[in-house]
mmCIF file of C-alpha atoms and ligand atoms in Angstrom:
data_model
loop_
_atom_site.group_PDB
_atom_site.id
_atom_site.type_symbol
_atom_site.label_atom_id
_atom_site.label_comp_id
_atom_site.label_asym_id
_atom_site.label_seq_id
_atom_site.Cartn_x
_atom_site.Cartn_y
_atom_site.Cartn_z
ATOM 1 C CA MET A 1 -118.392 139.460 228.929
ATOM 2 C CA SER A 2 -114.905 140.179 229.722
ATOM 3 C CA LEU A 3 -112.809 142.761 227.729
ATOM 4 C CA ARG A 4 -110.585 140.035 226.395
ATOM 5 C CA LYS A 5 -113.547 138.127 224.980
ATOM 6 C CA VAL A 6 -114.823 141.317 223.294
ATOM 7 C CA ALA A 7 -111.395 142.036 221.811
ATOM 8 C CA LEU A 8 -111.284 138.472 220.456
ATOM 9 C CA ARG A 9 -114.661 138.285 219.109
ATOM 10 C CA PRO A 10 -114.370 137.915 215.229
ATOM 11 C CA ALA A 11 -115.783 140.762 213.128
ATOM 12 C CA PRO A 12 -119.565 140.091 212.081
ATOM 13 C CA PRO A 13 -119.862 138.708 208.326
ATOM 14 C CA TRP A 14 -121.186 141.959 207.035
ATOM 15 C CA VAL A 15 -117.790 143.700 207.935
ATOM 16 C CA TRP A 16 -115.854 141.271 205.888
ATOM 17 C CA LEU A 17 -118.293 141.226 202.988
ATOM 18 C CA SER A 18 -118.346 145.091 202.852
ATOM 19 C CA ALA A 19 -114.629 145.184 202.860
ATOM 20 C CA LEU A 20 -114.283 142.642 200.034
ATOM 21 C CA ALA A 21 -117.052 144.463 197.955
ATOM 22 C CA LEU A 22 -115.151 147.750 198.523
ATOM 23 C CA LEU A 23 -111.937 146.127 197.175
ATOM 24 C CA VAL A 24 -113.705 144.713 194.297
ATOM 25 C CA ILE A 25 -115.224 148.030 193.327
ATOM 26 C CA ALA A 26 -111.857 149.827 193.941
ATOM 27 C CA GLY A 27 -110.252 147.404 191.370
ATOM 28 C CA CYS A 28 -112.939 147.983 188.692
ATOM 29 C CA GLY A 29 -112.183 151.685 188.402
ATOM 30 C CA GLY A 30 -110.895 153.217 185.297
ATOM 31 C CA GLY A 31 -108.631 156.334 184.327
ATOM 32 C CA GLU A 32 -105.176 157.193 185.463
ATOM 33 C CA LYS A 33 -105.277 155.601 188.969
ATOM 34 C CA PHE A 34 -106.542 152.179 187.651
ATOM 35 C CA PRO A 35 -104.915 151.910 184.189
ATOM 36 C CA GLN A 36 -105.557 148.262 183.710
ATOM 37 C CA SER A 37 -109.528 148.495 183.650
ATOM 38 C CA THR A 38 -111.537 146.543 181.105
ATOM 39 C CA LEU A 39 -114.228 148.928 181.982
ATOM 40 C CA VAL A 40 -112.704 151.601 179.710
ATOM 41 C CA PRO A 41 -112.301 149.795 176.451
ATOM 42 C CA LYS A 42 -110.050 151.615 173.814
ATOM 43 C CA GLY A 43 -110.337 149.397 170.840
ATOM 44 C CA ASP A 44 -112.753 147.702 168.736
ATOM 45 C CA PHE A 45 -112.260 144.200 170.058
ATOM 46 C CA ALA A 46 -112.585 145.477 173.688
ATOM 47 C CA VAL A 47 -115.614 147.249 172.732
ATOM 48 C CA MET A 48 -117.290 144.214 171.324
ATOM 49 C CA VAL A 49 -116.452 142.268 174.658
ATOM 50 C CA ASP A 50 -117.581 145.170 176.775
ATOM 51 C CA GLU A 51 -120.967 145.245 174.938
ATOM 52 C CA VAL A 52 -121.600 141.584 175.926
ATOM 53 C CA PHE A 53 -120.583 142.298 179.395
ATOM 54 C CA MET A 54 -122.939 145.230 179.732
ATOM 55 C CA THR A 55 -125.838 143.278 178.253
ATOM 56 C CA THR A 56 -125.419 140.628 180.882
ATOM 57 C CA VAL A 57 -125.004 143.072 183.749
ATOM 58 C CA LYS A 58 -128.244 144.931 182.604
ATOM 59 C CA TRP A 59 -130.235 141.658 182.594
ATOM 60 C CA ALA A 60 -128.707 140.498 185.950
ATOM 61 C CA ALA A 61 -129.773 143.823 187.406
ATOM 62 C CA VAL A 62 -133.305 143.502 186.083
ATOM 63 C CA VAL A 63 -133.469 139.938 187.533
ATOM 64 C CA PHE A 64 -132.021 141.007 190.925
ATOM 65 C CA VAL A 65 -134.347 143.907 191.317
ATOM 66 C CA LEU A 66 -137.413 141.906 190.384
ATOM 67 C CA VAL A 67 -136.492 138.787 192.356
ATOM 68 C CA GLU A 68 -135.206 140.513 195.425
ATOM 69 C CA GLY A 69 -138.147 143.003 195.419
ATOM 70 C CA ALA A 70 -140.710 140.075 195.258
ATOM 71 C CA LEU A 71 -138.825 138.439 198.091
ATOM 72 C CA LEU A 72 -138.932 141.677 200.245
ATOM 73 C CA ILE A 73 -142.629 142.208 199.419
ATOM 74 C CA ALA A 74 -143.516 138.595 200.251
ATOM 75 C CA LEU A 75 -141.528 138.786 203.543
ATOM 76 C CA TRP A 76 -143.326 141.943 204.552
ATOM 77 C CA ARG A 77 -146.893 141.166 203.466
ATOM 78 C CA PHE A 78 -146.844 137.596 204.620
ATOM 79 C CA ARG A 79 -145.038 138.099 207.830
ATOM 80 C CA GLN A 80 -146.220 136.344 211.019
ATOM 81 C CA ARG A 81 -148.665 138.470 213.031
ATOM 82 C CA PRO A 82 -150.370 137.780 216.411
ATOM 83 C CA GLY A 83 -153.565 135.774 216.175
ATOM 84 C CA LEU A 84 -152.900 134.671 212.437
ATOM 85 C CA GLY A 85 -152.445 130.938 213.170
ATOM 86 C CA GLU A 86 -150.645 128.570 210.492
ATOM 87 C CA PRO A 87 -150.925 129.815 206.790
ATOM 88 C CA GLU A 88 -152.443 127.652 204.268
ATOM 89 C CA GLN A 89 -149.992 124.881 203.077
ATOM 90 C CA VAL A 90 -149.721 124.660 199.215
ATOM 91 C CA HIS A 91 -147.576 122.092 197.109
ATOM 92 C CA GLY A 92 -146.733 122.672 193.387
ATOM 93 C CA ASN A 93 -148.161 125.004 190.990
ATOM 94 C CA ALA A 94 -147.773 124.050 187.241
ATOM 95 C CA VAL A 95 -148.556 127.664 185.966
ATOM 96 C CA LEU A 96 -145.893 129.301 188.171
ATOM 97 C CA GLU A 97 -143.386 126.513 187.447
ATOM 98 C CA VAL A 98 -143.850 126.980 183.745
ATOM 99 C CA ILE A 99 -143.452 130.806 184.127
ATOM 100 C CA TRP A 100 -140.245 130.747 185.992
ATOM 101 C CA THR A 101 -138.714 128.208 183.783
ATOM 102 C CA LEU A 102 -139.617 130.149 180.514
ATOM 103 C CA ILE A 103 -138.525 133.606 181.722
ATOM 104 C CA PRO A 104 -134.810 132.678 182.659
ATOM 105 C CA ALA A 105 -134.731 130.614 179.338
ATOM 106 C CA ALA A 106 -135.709 133.593 177.481
ATOM 107 C CA ILE A 107 -133.256 135.876 179.124
ATOM 108 C CA LEU A 108 -130.408 133.342 178.572
ATOM 109 C CA ALA A 109 -131.296 133.400 175.064
ATOM 110 C CA LEU A 110 -131.302 137.232 174.706
ATOM 111 C CA ILE A 111 -127.717 137.056 176.172
ATOM 112 C CA ALA A 112 -126.697 134.112 174.040
ATOM 113 C CA VAL A 113 -127.383 135.911 170.716
ATOM 114 C CA PRO A 114 -124.911 138.807 171.384
ATOM 115 C CA THR A 115 -122.496 136.471 173.043
ATOM 116 C CA VAL A 116 -122.204 134.055 170.136
ATOM 117 C CA ARG A 117 -122.231 136.877 167.685
ATOM 118 C CA ALA A 118 -119.209 138.440 169.490
ATOM 119 C CA ILE A 119 -117.465 135.087 169.765
ATOM 120 C CA PHE A 120 -117.663 134.785 166.001
ATOM 121 C CA ARG A 121 -116.624 138.300 165.150
ATOM 122 C CA THR A 122 -113.623 138.377 167.556
ATOM 123 C CA SER A 123 -112.352 135.037 166.147
ATOM 124 C CA GLU A 124 -112.330 136.405 162.570
ATOM 125 C CA LEU A 125 -108.850 137.707 161.903
ATOM 126 C CA PRO A 126 -108.545 141.018 160.181
ATOM 127 C CA GLU A 127 -107.180 141.466 156.926
ATOM 128 C CA ASP A 128 -104.185 143.918 156.260
ATOM 129 C CA ALA A 129 -103.316 143.670 159.901
ATOM 130 C CA LEU A 130 -99.732 144.494 161.317
ATOM 131 C CA GLU A 131 -98.398 141.242 162.394
ATOM 132 C CA ILE A 132 -96.565 141.043 165.822
ATOM 133 C CA GLU A 133 -95.086 137.865 167.559
ATOM 134 C CA VAL A 134 -95.472 137.856 171.055
ATOM 135 C CA ILE A 135 -93.260 135.459 173.161
ATOM 136 C CA GLY A 136 -93.577 135.014 176.769
ATOM 137 C CA HIS A 137 -90.422 134.644 178.930
ATOM 138 C CA GLN A 138 -89.841 134.407 182.641
ATOM 139 C CA TRP A 139 -90.416 137.255 183.327
ATOM 140 C CA TRP A 140 -90.635 139.581 180.388
ATOM 141 C CA TRP A 141 -92.301 139.825 176.905
ATOM 142 C CA GLU A 142 -90.458 139.641 173.489
ATOM 143 C CA PHE A 143 -91.973 141.393 170.507
ATOM 144 C CA ARG A 144 -91.020 140.423 166.988
ATOM 145 C CA TYR A 145 -92.311 142.342 163.919
ATOM 146 C CA PRO A 146 -91.616 139.860 161.115
ATOM 147 C CA ASN A 147 -92.400 142.383 158.234
ATOM 148 C CA GLN A 148 -90.849 145.255 159.998
ATOM 149 C CA LEU A 149 -87.815 143.167 160.826
ATOM 150 C CA ILE A 150 -87.460 144.236 164.421
ATOM 151 C CA VAL A 151 -87.166 142.697 167.716
ATOM 152 C CA THR A 152 -87.951 144.654 170.979
ATOM 153 C CA ALA A 153 -88.890 143.681 174.628
ATOM 154 C CA ASN A 154 -91.820 144.791 177.049
ATOM 155 C CA GLU A 155 -92.874 147.894 175.066
ATOM 156 C CA MET A 156 -94.925 147.148 171.887
ATOM 157 C CA HIS A 157 -95.218 150.198 169.608
ATOM 158 C CA VAL A 158 -98.404 150.163 167.182
ATOM 159 C CA PRO A 159 -99.769 152.575 164.684
ATOM 160 C CA ALA A 160 -103.364 153.912 165.588
ATOM 161 C CA GLY A 161 -106.078 152.960 163.173
ATOM 162 C CA ARG A 162 -104.392 149.699 161.817
ATOM 163 C CA PRO A 163 -105.580 146.225 162.885
ATOM 164 C CA ILE A 164 -102.900 144.624 164.896
ATOM 165 C CA LEU A 165 -102.578 140.726 164.896
ATOM 166 C CA LEU A 166 -100.702 139.176 167.756
ATOM 167 C CA LYS A 167 -99.313 135.726 167.287
ATOM 168 C CA ILE A 168 -98.603 134.526 170.895
ATOM 169 C CA ARG A 169 -96.543 131.748 172.243
ATOM 170 C CA THR A 170 -93.994 131.280 175.047
ATOM 171 C CA ALA A 171 -90.326 130.302 175.311
ATOM 172 C CA ASP A 172 -90.617 128.462 178.658
ATOM 173 C CA VAL A 173 -93.743 128.186 180.931
ATOM 174 C CA LEU A 174 -97.288 129.096 180.302
ATOM 175 C CA HIS A 175 -98.100 132.768 180.237
ATOM 176 C CA SER A 176 -101.101 134.785 179.234
ATOM 177 C CA PHE A 177 -100.726 138.104 177.303
ATOM 178 C CA TRP A 178 -103.289 140.809 178.436
ATOM 179 C CA VAL A 179 -103.666 144.476 177.704
ATOM 180 C CA PRO A 180 -107.080 145.016 179.362
ATOM 181 C CA GLN A 181 -108.168 148.102 177.429
ATOM 182 C CA PHE A 182 -107.508 146.410 173.918
ATOM 183 C CA ALA A 183 -108.438 142.917 173.884
ATOM 184 C CA ALA A 184 -109.076 139.756 175.954
ATOM 185 C CA LYS A 185 -106.447 137.449 177.574
ATOM 186 C CA ARG A 186 -104.702 134.805 175.455
ATOM 187 C CA ASP A 187 -102.625 132.044 176.893
ATOM 188 C CA ALA A 188 -99.130 131.472 175.653
ATOM 189 C CA PHE A 189 -98.099 127.882 174.930
ATOM 190 C CA PRO A 190 -95.027 126.293 173.855
ATOM 191 C CA GLY A 191 -94.796 125.060 170.210
ATOM 192 C CA LYS A 192 -97.996 126.793 168.966
ATOM 193 C CA TYR A 193 -99.427 130.035 168.323
ATOM 194 C CA THR A 194 -102.528 131.603 169.861
ATOM 195 C CA THR A 195 -103.924 134.724 168.118
ATOM 196 C CA LEU A 196 -105.428 137.918 169.219
ATOM 197 C CA TRP A 197 -106.229 141.166 167.440
ATOM 198 C CA PHE A 198 -107.289 144.575 168.050
ATOM 199 C CA THR A 199 -107.541 148.026 166.307
ATOM 200 C CA THR A 200 -107.412 151.304 168.210
ATOM 201 C CA ASP A 201 -107.517 154.930 167.476
ATOM 202 C CA SER A 202 -106.489 155.929 171.041
ATOM 203 C CA VAL A 203 -103.054 157.416 170.881
ATOM 204 C CA GLY A 204 -101.199 156.908 174.148
ATOM 205 C CA THR A 205 -99.414 154.342 176.391
ATOM 206 C CA PHE A 206 -101.479 151.497 177.792
ATOM 207 C CA SER A 207 -100.409 148.828 180.265
ATOM 208 C CA GLY A 208 -100.853 145.104 180.302
ATOM 209 C CA GLN A 209 -100.129 142.241 182.648
ATOM 210 C CA CYS A 210 -99.292 138.554 182.509
ATOM 211 C CA ALA A 211 -102.440 136.828 183.344
ATOM 212 C CA GLU A 212 -101.298 133.339 183.995
ATOM 213 C CA PHE A 213 -99.284 132.426 187.160
ATOM 214 C CA CYS A 214 -95.838 131.657 185.716
ATOM 215 C CA GLY A 215 -93.643 131.652 188.699
ATOM 216 C CA LEU A 216 -92.059 133.961 191.483
ATOM 217 C CA GLN A 217 -92.179 137.198 189.413
ATOM 218 C CA HIS A 218 -95.676 136.511 187.610
ATOM 219 C CA ALA A 219 -97.075 139.696 189.229
ATOM 220 C CA ARG A 220 -94.219 141.868 187.908
ATOM 221 C CA MET A 221 -94.486 140.687 184.273
ATOM 222 C CA GLY A 222 -95.882 143.722 182.870
ATOM 223 C CA SER A 223 -96.004 145.119 179.214
ATOM 224 C CA LEU A 224 -96.842 148.456 177.582
ATOM 225 C CA VAL A 225 -98.566 149.129 174.269
ATOM 226 C CA VAL A 226 -97.644 152.500 172.867
ATOM 227 C CA VAL A 227 -100.065 153.559 170.322
ATOM 228 C CA GLU A 228 -98.671 156.274 167.982
ATOM 229 C CA PRO A 229 -99.867 158.196 164.734
ATOM 230 C CA PRO A 230 -98.758 156.052 161.856
ATOM 231 C CA GLU A 231 -95.853 158.531 160.855
ATOM 232 C CA GLU A 232 -94.370 158.310 164.249
ATOM 233 C CA PHE A 233 -94.709 154.550 164.379
ATOM 234 C CA GLU A 234 -92.630 154.487 160.986
ATOM 235 C CA ARG A 235 -89.924 156.650 162.644
ATOM 236 C CA TRP A 236 -89.815 154.239 165.510
ATOM 237 C CA VAL A 237 -89.520 151.215 163.187
ATOM 238 C CA ALA A 238 -86.628 152.975 161.228
ATOM 239 C CA LYS A 239 -84.812 153.542 164.454
ATOM 240 C CA GLU A 240 -85.343 149.992 165.749
ATOM 241 C CA GLN A 241 -84.107 148.468 162.650
ATOM 242 C CA VAL A 242 -80.531 149.657 163.297
ATOM 243 C CA GLY A 243 -78.863 146.561 164.509
ATOM 244 C CA SER A 244 -81.912 144.337 164.479
ATOM 245 C CA PRO A 245 -81.047 140.712 164.479
ATOM 246 C CA LEU A 246 -83.939 140.245 161.693
ATOM 247 C CA MET A 247 -82.002 142.728 159.407
ATOM 248 C CA ASN A 248 -78.627 142.076 158.015
ATOM 249 C CA SER A 249 -77.950 139.721 160.983
ATOM 250 C CA GLY A 250 -77.551 142.748 163.278
ATOM 251 C CA VAL A 251 -74.672 144.243 161.329
ATOM 252 C CA VAL A 252 -75.265 148.060 161.195
ATOM 253 C CA THR A 253 -74.830 149.702 157.687
ATOM 254 C CA TRP A 254 -73.983 153.299 158.221
ATOM 255 C CA ALA A 255 -75.724 155.941 156.369
ATOM 256 C CA THR A 256 -72.400 157.774 155.874
ATOM 257 C CA PRO A 257 -68.816 156.532 156.645
ATOM 258 C CA ALA A 258 -68.486 159.615 159.089
ATOM 259 C CA ASP A 259 -71.184 158.195 161.321
ATOM 260 C CA SER A 260 -69.345 155.140 161.769
ATOM 261 C CA ILE A 261 -66.111 157.044 162.784
ATOM 262 C CA VAL A 262 -68.130 159.161 165.183
ATOM 263 C CA ALA A 263 -69.490 155.935 166.805
ATOM 264 C CA ALA A 264 -66.147 154.265 166.895
ATOM 265 C CA GLN A 265 -64.489 157.121 168.629
ATOM 266 C CA ASP A 266 -67.426 157.883 171.145
ATOM 267 C CA SER A 267 -66.115 157.112 174.907
ATOM 268 C CA VAL A 268 -69.601 156.302 176.050
ATOM 269 C CA GLU A 269 -69.721 153.637 173.173
ATOM 270 C CA ILE A 270 -66.125 152.315 173.731
ATOM 271 C CA ARG A 271 -66.397 152.124 177.677
ATOM 272 C CA GLY A 272 -69.934 150.847 177.632
ATOM 273 C CA ARG A 273 -69.261 148.137 175.076
ATOM 274 C CA ALA A 274 -66.120 147.126 177.016
ATOM 275 C CA ALA A 275 -68.263 146.749 180.200
ATOM 276 C CA PHE A 276 -70.931 144.990 178.455
ATOM 277 C CA MET A 277 -68.458 142.305 177.348
ATOM 278 C CA ALA A 278 -66.424 142.151 180.473
ATOM 279 C CA GLY A 279 -69.484 142.144 182.799
ATOM 280 C CA GLY A 280 -70.944 139.109 181.199
ATOM 281 C CA CYS A 281 -74.086 140.989 179.691
ATOM 282 C CA LEU A 282 -73.546 139.495 176.315
ATOM 283 C CA GLY A 283 -74.126 136.110 177.928
ATOM 284 C CA CYS A 284 -77.798 136.658 177.681
ATOM 285 C CA HIS A 285 -78.543 139.776 175.737
ATOM 286 C CA ALA A 286 -78.349 140.920 172.165
ATOM 287 C CA MET A 287 -76.863 144.370 171.650
ATOM 288 C CA VAL A 288 -76.252 146.506 168.628
ATOM 289 C CA GLY A 289 -72.493 146.870 167.790
ATOM 290 C CA THR A 290 -71.488 143.788 169.766
ATOM 291 C CA PRO A 291 -70.983 140.201 168.815
ATOM 292 C CA THR A 292 -74.352 139.315 169.936
ATOM 293 C CA ALA A 293 -76.223 141.963 167.815
ATOM 294 C CA GLY A 294 -77.476 139.218 165.464
ATOM 295 C CA LEU A 295 -78.712 136.605 167.974
ATOM 296 C CA LEU A 296 -82.351 135.940 168.329
ATOM 297 C CA SER A 297 -82.478 133.071 170.967
ATOM 298 C CA LEU A 298 -80.734 134.573 173.886
ATOM 299 C CA GLN A 299 -82.365 134.279 177.335
ATOM 300 C CA GLY A 300 -82.602 137.916 178.096
ATOM 301 C CA PRO A 301 -84.282 140.909 176.093
ATOM 302 C CA ASN A 302 -82.695 142.515 173.144
ATOM 303 C CA LEU A 303 -81.125 145.722 174.562
ATOM 304 C CA SER A 304 -80.201 147.497 171.462
ATOM 305 C CA HIS A 305 -82.616 150.317 172.043
ATOM 306 C CA LEU A 306 -83.175 150.184 175.748
ATOM 307 C CA GLY A 307 -82.688 153.990 176.080
ATOM 308 C CA GLY A 308 -85.902 154.395 173.949
ATOM 309 C CA ARG A 309 -88.057 152.447 176.455
ATOM 310 C CA GLN A 310 -90.237 153.986 179.199
ATOM 311 C CA ARG A 311 -89.670 151.449 181.719
ATOM 312 C CA LEU A 312 -87.037 148.826 183.097
ATOM 313 C CA ALA A 313 -87.166 145.026 184.097
ATOM 314 C CA ALA A 314 -90.579 144.272 182.507
ATOM 315 C CA GLY A 315 -92.406 147.554 183.778
ATOM 316 C CA ILE A 316 -91.313 147.638 187.402
ATOM 317 C CA LEU A 317 -88.995 150.448 187.209
ATOM 318 C CA ALA A 318 -89.136 153.907 185.577
ATOM 319 C CA GLN A 319 -86.406 154.440 182.996
ATOM 320 C CA THR A 320 -83.971 156.724 184.945
ATOM 321 C CA PRO A 321 -80.271 156.480 185.382
ATOM 322 C CA GLU A 322 -80.572 155.727 189.047
ATOM 323 C CA ASN A 323 -83.054 152.804 188.483
ATOM 324 C CA LEU A 324 -80.928 151.347 185.890
ATOM 325 C CA ALA A 325 -77.863 151.517 188.148
ATOM 326 C CA ARG A 326 -79.848 149.788 190.755
ATOM 327 C CA TRP A 327 -81.103 147.053 188.499
ATOM 328 C CA LEU A 328 -77.360 146.408 187.123
ATOM 329 C CA ARG A 329 -75.879 146.316 190.663
ATOM 330 C CA GLU A 330 -78.527 144.107 192.405
ATOM 331 C CA PRO A 331 -80.803 142.436 189.933
ATOM 332 C CA GLN A 332 -81.605 139.735 192.504
ATOM 333 C CA VAL A 333 -82.711 142.473 195.081
ATOM 334 C CA VAL A 334 -84.747 144.351 192.595
ATOM 335 C CA LYS A 335 -86.426 141.429 191.013
ATOM 336 C CA GLU A 336 -85.762 138.284 193.022
ATOM 337 C CA GLY A 337 -85.576 135.008 191.174
ATOM 338 C CA SER A 338 -85.130 137.028 187.867
ATOM 339 C CA LEU A 339 -82.841 135.045 185.322
ATOM 340 C CA MET A 340 -80.565 138.149 185.561
ATOM 341 C CA LYS A 341 -77.724 136.655 187.504
ATOM 342 C CA LEU A 342 -74.388 138.428 187.251
ATOM 343 C CA PRO A 343 -71.342 136.231 186.952
ATOM 344 C CA ARG A 344 -69.602 138.649 189.319
ATOM 345 C CA PRO A 345 -70.697 141.928 190.868
ATOM 346 C CA LEU A 346 -70.162 144.900 188.372
ATOM 347 C CA THR A 347 -67.767 147.509 189.547
ATOM 348 C CA GLU A 348 -69.091 151.182 190.112
ATOM 349 C CA ASP A 349 -67.061 152.236 186.980
ATOM 350 C CA GLU A 350 -68.756 149.531 184.828
ATOM 351 C CA VAL A 351 -72.250 150.318 186.228
ATOM 352 C CA GLY A 352 -71.684 154.084 185.153
ATOM 353 C CA ALA A 353 -70.317 153.092 181.776
ATOM 354 C CA LEU A 354 -73.226 150.677 181.150
ATOM 355 C CA VAL A 355 -75.856 153.201 182.280
ATOM 356 C CA ALA A 356 -74.652 155.904 179.864
ATOM 357 C CA TYR A 357 -74.113 153.220 177.136
ATOM 358 C CA LEU A 358 -77.564 151.623 177.314
ATOM 359 C CA ARG A 359 -79.327 154.942 177.706
ATOM 360 C CA ALA A 360 -77.544 156.493 174.740
ATOM 361 C CA HIS A 361 -79.000 153.730 172.511
ATOM 362 C CA ARG A 362 -82.379 154.966 172.058
HETATM 363 CU CU1 CUA B 1 -95.805 135.295 182.855
HETATM 364 CU CU2 CUA B 1 -97.418 135.193 184.696
#
């Protein structure tokens, strides 16, 4: 065989299968390196789903070992040997057929019982839950808290220990809300709600991912769930209420008149607000202290407390001044196809003013 032929020969199937298996196994890990693993459940809903999954895996493992073991024994024990001739030919065995029909039926029944129980338990909505409206957009998530009267984007804060009830829908195409460590996926449809709930005691930040193909930037439509002790959550709510469209139509009522004077004279505030209006940001974004503060149905995320968020552009960039400047300068380079289209390029002065202004609003 020539060298050329050797080089062109396709790899044997086991190479491809092993590579595929390694990839699958790598994707299943948990912990820091693989934060979106369903195998490390952090809430009661996820634990119920995980129990059903593990029950199925255990039964599948038992069946695999027994069937493959019997196959290997048969292959070895009844293999062709010199001088043995043709083996006895048999057709049909009623006893065996009944056994191998009954055993799988019994195993399926054993899996069905916990599965059906989990389906019923996870579809019962919890009482006394904190309600959050989840709205999918191309390509970011909006979160509204109808009882706390706040609106935010991409980062959902929740108190530890209290049931959270999500009412999910979309503003445009189909999406699917999924935070693997808390709950299952739920599709987002226009004009109707789907629901999902979870309770967790794990304080920390957990990441989620849109799980329904929704266009060019589907893979970069992330979300974060920040689980906090209840007091910390209350502080976050109080902060987010300032300028919320759901509260006093976004008009800020100052705690003291002095606060409003300080804000009115703050140069970061003045220059930033001017750039926000002149640069066209207010065409798509609600922002505290501007004419859009009270608007709910704009195309882009509410930016009133952007400085308090950990990430930018639905999870793809860490919240740093450099990244925010990059996103403002070249949104179509950072996130191609995004609806963030500037009416004109921003000047460097405007970018600087906007970065300081947006980050100052925590
Ligand atoms: Cu939204 Cu995929």
